[in-house]
Coordinates of C-alpha atoms in Angstrom, one line a residue:
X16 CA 8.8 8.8 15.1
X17 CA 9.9 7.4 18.4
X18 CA 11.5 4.0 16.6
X19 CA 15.3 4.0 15.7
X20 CA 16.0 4.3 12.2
X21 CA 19.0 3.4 10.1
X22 CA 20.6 6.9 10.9
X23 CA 20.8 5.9 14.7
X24 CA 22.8 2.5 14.3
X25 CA 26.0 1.8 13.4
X26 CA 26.1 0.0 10.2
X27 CA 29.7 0.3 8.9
X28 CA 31.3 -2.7 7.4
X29 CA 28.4 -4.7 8.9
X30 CA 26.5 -7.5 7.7
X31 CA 22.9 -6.0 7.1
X32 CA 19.9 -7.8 6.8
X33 CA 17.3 -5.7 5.2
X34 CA 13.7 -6.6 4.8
X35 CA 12.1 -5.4 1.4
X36 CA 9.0 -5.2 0.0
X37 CA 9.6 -6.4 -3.2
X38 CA 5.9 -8.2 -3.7
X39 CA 6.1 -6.3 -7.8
X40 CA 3.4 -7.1 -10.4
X41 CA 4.8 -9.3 -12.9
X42 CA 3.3 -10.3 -16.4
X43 CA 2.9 -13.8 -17.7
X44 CA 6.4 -13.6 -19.3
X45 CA 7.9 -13.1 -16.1
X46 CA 8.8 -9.4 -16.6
X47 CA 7.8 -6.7 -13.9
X48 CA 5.2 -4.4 -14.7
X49 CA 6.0 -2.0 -12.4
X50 CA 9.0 -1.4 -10.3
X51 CA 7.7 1.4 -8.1
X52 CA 8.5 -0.9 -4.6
X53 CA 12.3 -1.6 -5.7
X54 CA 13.1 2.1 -6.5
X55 CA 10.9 3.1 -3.0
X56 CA 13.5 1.0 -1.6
X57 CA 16.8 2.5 -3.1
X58 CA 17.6 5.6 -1.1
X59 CA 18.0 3.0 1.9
X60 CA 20.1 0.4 0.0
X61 CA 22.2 3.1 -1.2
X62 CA 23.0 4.7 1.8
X63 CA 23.9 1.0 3.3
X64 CA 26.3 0.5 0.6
X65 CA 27.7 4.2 1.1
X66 CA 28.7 2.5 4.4
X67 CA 30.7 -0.6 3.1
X68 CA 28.0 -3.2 4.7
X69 CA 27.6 -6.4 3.4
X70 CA 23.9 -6.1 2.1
X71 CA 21.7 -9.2 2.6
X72 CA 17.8 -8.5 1.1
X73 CA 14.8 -10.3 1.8
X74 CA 11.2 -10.5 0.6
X75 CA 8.4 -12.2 -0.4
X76 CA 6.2 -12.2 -3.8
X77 CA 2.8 -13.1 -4.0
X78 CA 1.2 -15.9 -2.0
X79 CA 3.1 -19.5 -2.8
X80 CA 1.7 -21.1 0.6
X81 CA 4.7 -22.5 2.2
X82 CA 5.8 -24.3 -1.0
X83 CA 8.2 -23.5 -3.9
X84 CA 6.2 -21.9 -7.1
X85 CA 8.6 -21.3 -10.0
X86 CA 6.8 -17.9 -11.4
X87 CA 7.4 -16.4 -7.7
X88 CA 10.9 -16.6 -8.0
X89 CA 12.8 -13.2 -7.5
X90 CA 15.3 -13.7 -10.2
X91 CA 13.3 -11.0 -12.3
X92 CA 13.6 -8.6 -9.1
X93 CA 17.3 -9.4 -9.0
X94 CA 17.7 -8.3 -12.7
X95 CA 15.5 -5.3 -11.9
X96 CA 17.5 -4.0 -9.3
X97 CA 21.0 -4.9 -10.5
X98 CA 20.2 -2.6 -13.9
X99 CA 19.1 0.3 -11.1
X100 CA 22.5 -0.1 -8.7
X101 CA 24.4 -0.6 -11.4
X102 CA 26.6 -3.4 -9.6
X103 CA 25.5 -7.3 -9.6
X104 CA 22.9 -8.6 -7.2
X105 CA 23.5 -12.1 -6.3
X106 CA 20.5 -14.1 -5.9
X107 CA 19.7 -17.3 -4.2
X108 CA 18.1 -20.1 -4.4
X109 CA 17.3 -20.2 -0.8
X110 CA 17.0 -18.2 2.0
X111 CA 18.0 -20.4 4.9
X112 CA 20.3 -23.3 4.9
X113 CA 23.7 -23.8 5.3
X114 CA 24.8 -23.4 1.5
X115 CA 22.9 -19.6 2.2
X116 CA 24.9 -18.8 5.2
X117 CA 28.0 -20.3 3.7
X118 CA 27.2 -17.3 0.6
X119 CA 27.0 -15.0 3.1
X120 CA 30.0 -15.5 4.9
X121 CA 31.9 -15.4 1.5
X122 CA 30.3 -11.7 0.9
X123 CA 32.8 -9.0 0.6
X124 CA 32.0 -4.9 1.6
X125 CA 29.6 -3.2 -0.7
X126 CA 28.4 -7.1 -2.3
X127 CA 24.7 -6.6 -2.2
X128 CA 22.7 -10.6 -1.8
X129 CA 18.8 -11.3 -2.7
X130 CA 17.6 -14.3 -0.5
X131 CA 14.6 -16.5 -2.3
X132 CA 11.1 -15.6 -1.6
X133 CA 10.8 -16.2 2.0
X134 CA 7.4 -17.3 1.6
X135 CA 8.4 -20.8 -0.3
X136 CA 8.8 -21.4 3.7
X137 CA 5.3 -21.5 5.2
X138 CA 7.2 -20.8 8.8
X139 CA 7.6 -17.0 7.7
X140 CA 3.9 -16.5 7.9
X141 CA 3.4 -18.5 10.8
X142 CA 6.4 -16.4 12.7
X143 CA 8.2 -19.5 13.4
X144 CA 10.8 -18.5 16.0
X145 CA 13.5 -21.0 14.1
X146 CA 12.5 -19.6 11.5
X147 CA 13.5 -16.3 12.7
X148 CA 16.8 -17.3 13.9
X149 CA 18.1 -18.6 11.2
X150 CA 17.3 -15.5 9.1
X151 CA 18.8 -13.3 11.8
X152 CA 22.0 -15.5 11.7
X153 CA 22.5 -14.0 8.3
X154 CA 23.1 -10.9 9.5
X155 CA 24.4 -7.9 12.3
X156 CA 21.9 -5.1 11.7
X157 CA 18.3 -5.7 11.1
X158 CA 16.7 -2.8 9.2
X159 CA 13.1 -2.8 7.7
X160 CA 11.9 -1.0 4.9
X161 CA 9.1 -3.1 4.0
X162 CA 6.0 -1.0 5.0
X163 CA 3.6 -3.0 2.9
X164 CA 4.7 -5.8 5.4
X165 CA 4.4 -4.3 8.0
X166 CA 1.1 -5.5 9.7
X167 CA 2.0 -8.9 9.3
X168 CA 3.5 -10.7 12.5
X169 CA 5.2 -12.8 10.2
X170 CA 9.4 -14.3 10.8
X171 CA 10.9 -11.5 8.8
X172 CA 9.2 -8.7 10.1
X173 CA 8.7 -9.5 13.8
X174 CA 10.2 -12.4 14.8
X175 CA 13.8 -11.6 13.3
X176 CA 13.9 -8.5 15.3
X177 CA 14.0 -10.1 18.6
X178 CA 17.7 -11.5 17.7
X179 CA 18.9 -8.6 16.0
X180 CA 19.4 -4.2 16.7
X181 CA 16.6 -3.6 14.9
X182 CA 15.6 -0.3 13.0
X183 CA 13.5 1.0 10.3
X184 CA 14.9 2.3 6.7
X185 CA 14.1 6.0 5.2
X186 CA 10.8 4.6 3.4
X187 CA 9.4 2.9 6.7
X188 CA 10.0 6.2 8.5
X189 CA 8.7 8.4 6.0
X190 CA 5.3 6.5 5.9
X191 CA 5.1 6.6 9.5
X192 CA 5.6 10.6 9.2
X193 CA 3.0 11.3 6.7
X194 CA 0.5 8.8 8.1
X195 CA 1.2 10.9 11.2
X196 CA 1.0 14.1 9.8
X197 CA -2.7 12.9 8.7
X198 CA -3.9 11.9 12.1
X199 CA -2.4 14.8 13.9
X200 CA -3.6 17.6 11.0
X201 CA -4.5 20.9 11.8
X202 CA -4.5 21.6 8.0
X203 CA -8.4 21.9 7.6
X204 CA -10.6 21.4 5.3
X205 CA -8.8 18.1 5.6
X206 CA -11.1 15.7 2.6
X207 CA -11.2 12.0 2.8
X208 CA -11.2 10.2 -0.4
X209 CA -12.7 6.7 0.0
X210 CA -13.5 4.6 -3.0
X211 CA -12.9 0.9 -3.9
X212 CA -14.8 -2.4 -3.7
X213 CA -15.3 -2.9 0.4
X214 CA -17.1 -0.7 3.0
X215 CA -15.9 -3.3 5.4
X216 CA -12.0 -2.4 4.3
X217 CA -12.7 1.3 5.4
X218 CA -14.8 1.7 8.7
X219 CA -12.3 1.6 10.7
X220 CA -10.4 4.3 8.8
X221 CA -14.0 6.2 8.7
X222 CA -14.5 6.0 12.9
X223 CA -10.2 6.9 13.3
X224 CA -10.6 10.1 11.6
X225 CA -14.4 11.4 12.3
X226 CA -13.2 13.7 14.5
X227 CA -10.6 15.2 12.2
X228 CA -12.0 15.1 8.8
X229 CA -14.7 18.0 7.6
X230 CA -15.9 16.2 4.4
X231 CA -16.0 12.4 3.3
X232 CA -16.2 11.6 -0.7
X233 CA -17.4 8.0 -1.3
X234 CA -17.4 6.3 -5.0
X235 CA -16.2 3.1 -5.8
X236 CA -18.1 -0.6 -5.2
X237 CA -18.5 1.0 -1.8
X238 CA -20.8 3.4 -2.9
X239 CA -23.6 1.1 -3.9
X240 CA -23.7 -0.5 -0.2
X241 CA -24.2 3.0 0.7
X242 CA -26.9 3.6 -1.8
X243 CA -28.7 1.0 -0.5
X244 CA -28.3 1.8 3.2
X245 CA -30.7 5.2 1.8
X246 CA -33.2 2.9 -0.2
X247 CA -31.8 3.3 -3.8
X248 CA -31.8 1.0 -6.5
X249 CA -28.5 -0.6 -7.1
X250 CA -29.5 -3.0 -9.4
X251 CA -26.1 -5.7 -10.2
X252 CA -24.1 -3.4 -8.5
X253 CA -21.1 -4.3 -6.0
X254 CA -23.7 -4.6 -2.4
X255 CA -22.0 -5.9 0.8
X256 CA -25.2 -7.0 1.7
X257 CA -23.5 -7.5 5.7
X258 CA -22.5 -4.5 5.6
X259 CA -25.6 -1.9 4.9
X260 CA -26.0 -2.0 8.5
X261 CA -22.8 -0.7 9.1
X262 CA -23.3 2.0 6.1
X263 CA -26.6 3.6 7.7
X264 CA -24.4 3.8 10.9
X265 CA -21.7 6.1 9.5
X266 CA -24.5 8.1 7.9
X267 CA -25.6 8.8 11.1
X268 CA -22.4 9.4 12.3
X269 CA -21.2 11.7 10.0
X270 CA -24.9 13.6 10.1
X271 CA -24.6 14.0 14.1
X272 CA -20.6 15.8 13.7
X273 CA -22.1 17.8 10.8
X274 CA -19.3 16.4 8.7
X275 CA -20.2 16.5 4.9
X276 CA -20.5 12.5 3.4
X277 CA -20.9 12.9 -0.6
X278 CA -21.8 10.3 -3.0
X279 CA -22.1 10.1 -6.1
X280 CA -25.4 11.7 -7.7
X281 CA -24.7 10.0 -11.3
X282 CA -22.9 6.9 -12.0
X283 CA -21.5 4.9 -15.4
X284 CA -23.3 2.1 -15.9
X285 CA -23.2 -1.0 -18.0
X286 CA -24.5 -4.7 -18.1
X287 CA -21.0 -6.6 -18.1
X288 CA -17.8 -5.3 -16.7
X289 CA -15.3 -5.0 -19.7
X290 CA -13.7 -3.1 -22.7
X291 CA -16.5 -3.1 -24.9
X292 CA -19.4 -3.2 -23.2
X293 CA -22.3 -0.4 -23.8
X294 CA -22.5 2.3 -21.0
X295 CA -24.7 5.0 -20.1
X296 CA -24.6 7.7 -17.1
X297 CA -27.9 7.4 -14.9
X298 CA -28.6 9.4 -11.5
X299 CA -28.6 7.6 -8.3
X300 CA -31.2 4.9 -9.3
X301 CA -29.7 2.0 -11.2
X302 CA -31.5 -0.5 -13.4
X303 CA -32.0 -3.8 -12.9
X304 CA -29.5 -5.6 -14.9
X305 CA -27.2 -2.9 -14.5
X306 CA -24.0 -2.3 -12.5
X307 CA -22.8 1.2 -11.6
X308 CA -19.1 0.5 -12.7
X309 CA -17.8 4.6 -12.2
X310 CA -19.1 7.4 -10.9
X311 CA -20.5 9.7 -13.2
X312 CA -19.2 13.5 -14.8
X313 CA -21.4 15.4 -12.0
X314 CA -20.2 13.5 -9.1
X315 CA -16.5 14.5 -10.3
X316 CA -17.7 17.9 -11.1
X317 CA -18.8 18.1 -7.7
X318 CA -15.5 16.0 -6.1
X319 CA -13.5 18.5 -7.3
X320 CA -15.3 21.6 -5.9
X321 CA -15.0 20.1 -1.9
X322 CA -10.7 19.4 -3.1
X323 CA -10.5 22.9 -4.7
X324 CA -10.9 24.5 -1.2
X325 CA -9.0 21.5 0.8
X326 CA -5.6 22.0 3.0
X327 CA -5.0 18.1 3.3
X328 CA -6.7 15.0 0.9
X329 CA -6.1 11.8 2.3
X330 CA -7.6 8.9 -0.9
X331 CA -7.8 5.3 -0.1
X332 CA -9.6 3.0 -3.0
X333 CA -10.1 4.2 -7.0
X334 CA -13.2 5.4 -7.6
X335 CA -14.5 3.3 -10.5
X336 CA -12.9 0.0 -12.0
X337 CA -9.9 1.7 -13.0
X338 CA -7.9 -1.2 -14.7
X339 CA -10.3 -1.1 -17.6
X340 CA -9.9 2.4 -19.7
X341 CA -13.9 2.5 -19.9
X342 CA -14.5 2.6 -16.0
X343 CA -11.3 4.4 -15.3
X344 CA -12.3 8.1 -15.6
X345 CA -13.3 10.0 -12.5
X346 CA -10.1 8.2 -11.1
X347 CA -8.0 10.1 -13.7
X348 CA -9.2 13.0 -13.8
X349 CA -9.5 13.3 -9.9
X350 CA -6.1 12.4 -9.6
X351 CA -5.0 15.3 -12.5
X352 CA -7.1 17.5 -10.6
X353 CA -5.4 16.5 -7.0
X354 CA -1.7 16.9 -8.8
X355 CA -2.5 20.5 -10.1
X356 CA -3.3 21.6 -6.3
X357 CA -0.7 23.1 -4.3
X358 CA -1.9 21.0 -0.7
X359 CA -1.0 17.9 1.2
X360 CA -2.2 15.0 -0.8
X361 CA -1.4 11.5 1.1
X362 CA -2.6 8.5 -0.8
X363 CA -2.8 5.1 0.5
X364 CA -1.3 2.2 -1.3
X365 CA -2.4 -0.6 -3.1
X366 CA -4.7 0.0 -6.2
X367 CA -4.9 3.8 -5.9
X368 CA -1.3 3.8 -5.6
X369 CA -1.6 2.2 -9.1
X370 CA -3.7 4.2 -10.9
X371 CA -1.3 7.3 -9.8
X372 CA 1.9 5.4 -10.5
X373 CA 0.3 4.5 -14.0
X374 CA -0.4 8.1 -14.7
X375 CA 2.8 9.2 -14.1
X376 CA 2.0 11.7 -11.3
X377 CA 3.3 9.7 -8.3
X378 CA 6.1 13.1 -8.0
X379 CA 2.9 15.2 -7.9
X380 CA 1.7 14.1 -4.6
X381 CA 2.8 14.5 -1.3
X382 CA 3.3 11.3 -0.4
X383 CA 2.3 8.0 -2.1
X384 CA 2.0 5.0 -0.3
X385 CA 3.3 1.9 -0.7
X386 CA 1.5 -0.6 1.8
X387 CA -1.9 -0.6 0.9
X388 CA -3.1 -3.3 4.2
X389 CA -0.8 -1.4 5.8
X390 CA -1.6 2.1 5.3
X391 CA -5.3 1.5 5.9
X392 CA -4.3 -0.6 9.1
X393 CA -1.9 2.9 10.6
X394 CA -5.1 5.4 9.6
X395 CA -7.4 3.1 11.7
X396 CA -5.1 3.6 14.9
X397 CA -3.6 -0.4 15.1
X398 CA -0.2 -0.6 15.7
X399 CA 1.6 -2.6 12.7
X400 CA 3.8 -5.4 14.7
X401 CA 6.5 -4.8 11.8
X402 CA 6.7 -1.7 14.0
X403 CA 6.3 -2.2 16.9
X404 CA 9.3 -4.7 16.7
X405 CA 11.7 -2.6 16.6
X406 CA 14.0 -0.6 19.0
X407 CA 13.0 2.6 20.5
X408 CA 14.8 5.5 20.3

């Protein structure tokens, strides 16, 4: 990675601004449901405090708009990570103001500060530069370790690192290193893994890597847009009916490099998309009325042959509606399968990064992700300005 990380500036006894993602799923009493962003986070905070800074965190959670929205408070995030440190996190109410500077001026060495969820400010999103500045006033050092935040040119990300020495924490830099082992991999059969709702959130992914993948695996929504790209009955299924244009494309694509595309030649299949609804397993034509909600046993069956001879599995998107136990099988059992292997297994964020983290086998991969817009954004060969914003080595 050609960006300075924290290693390369002087942090000692310094007032450090550190962006975080802590964006954490939290449940209708307010507790967090999964705290897998605020311990990604810890080896960085840790090693700030090992260096008596003054620690000043910011983040957002969820999508207020600009205005202040009670149940995106970060109190619960404060709790969270004062029980893992050990050692009180002071939260605000604010994140800019004078009563917030005055805070942070009274901070001793090795006090660790949680500013309020900087998008109650709608001039974090719209990388106000005033914004910006008053944000960098808080602090020295600027260091990000926000990777889900990454590709968004937003006040925190990009716009406080024009004031500040700006450099990215151990989690930034470890994405960047496994996203970059991927795009650089000699380590072939390298498998790509593509599931989820949206064709349209993948082809860029899909054109980045066609020269370096050997075999595509598609379930998912996005394998019904695909299915009807080749004439098949979908029936209710998930259709991007934009994008079956795009679909017959890669097929053609993928045909002319002689790279294997597999989807799925059975599928789980019900009328109504919850808990108790009836199911059956069909072949690749799907009733009217019915919605192909998993794939089926075979398609698995024949998933994990193509991963049982792979060097390197890159998996972006679950492969069935995974948050309901029904739909949620080939996604288990793939990932089981992926964590028995002894290969490089890099898996993008958001929902697959879920399923995993809900399974337990998170320590079982080589590298789970925890940006999911971002991740996809790095594979298709954008630069993230969250990035890009910082100093060069």
């Amino acid at each position: 990675m050609n960006k300075k990380t924290i290693r390369d500036i002087d942090i000692k006894n310094k007032k450090v601004l550190m962006r975080v993602d802590f964006n954490v799923p939290l449940d209708k009493d307010l507790n967090i449901t999964d705290d897998s962003r605020i311990q990604a986070a810890l080896p960085t905070i840790k090693y700030i405090l090992k260096n008596n800074a003054k620690l000043i965190l910011a983040s957002h959670l969820g999508r207020p708009k600009g205005k202040i929205v009670n149940e995106m408070r970060l109190t619960p995030v404060a709790g969270r990570l004062s029980g893992l440190l050990g050692r009180e996190v002071m939260k605000l109410d604010d994140c800019i103001g004078r009563s917030v500077k005055d805070r942070v001026n009274d901070m001793k060495e090795g006090d660790v500060m949680l500013l309020e969820n900087l998008r109650f400010h709608k001039e974090e999103t719209d990388n106000n530069e005033g914004f910006a500045k008053q944000l960098a006033g808080l602090g020295e050092i600027y260091v990000n370790d926000a990777f889900g935040a990454c590709h968004r040119a937003h006040a925190s990300t990009a716009g406080v690192a024009k004031f500040l020495p700006a450099a990215a924490g151990f989690l930034v830099e470890k994405e960047i290193e496994y996203f970059e082992k991927i795009l650089k991999s000699n380590q072939r059969p390298f498998v790509l893994i593509l599931g989820g709702a949206k064709v349209s959130d993948k082809i860029g992914v899909i054109d980045n890597l066609l020269d370096r993948v050997d075999t595509i695996l598609i379930g998912g929504g996005m394998a019904y847009t695909f299915y009807a790209a080749k004439g098949l009955k979908i029936g209710n299924s998930k259709l991007e009916a934009d994008k079956v244009k795009v679909a017959e494309d890669i097929l053609q694509k993928v045909e002319k490099k002689g790279i294997g595309l597999v989807l799925p030649v059975d599928n789980l299949i019900a009328r109504k998309v919850e808990q108790v609804a009836d199911v059956k397993i069909v072949g690749q034509e799907i009733p009217d009325g019915w919605m192909g909600l998993d794939v089926g046993p075979k398609t698995t069956r024949e998933f994990k042959k193509h991963l049982l001879n792979a060097r390197t599995v890159l998996w972006n998107g679950p492969l069935g509606v995974f948050e309901i136990k029904k739909f949620s099988r080939a996604t288990e059992e793939i990932t089981r399968f992926l964590a028995g292997l002894n290969i490089t297994t890099v898996i993008g964020g958001g929902d697959t990064a879920a399923a995993i983290t809900a399974l337990g086998l998170t320590g079982k991969m080589s590298h789970v992700s925890t940006g999911g817009g971002a991740s996809l954004e790095y594979l298709e060969g954008k630069t993230l300005p969250g990035i890009a914003a910082l100093q060069d080595k």
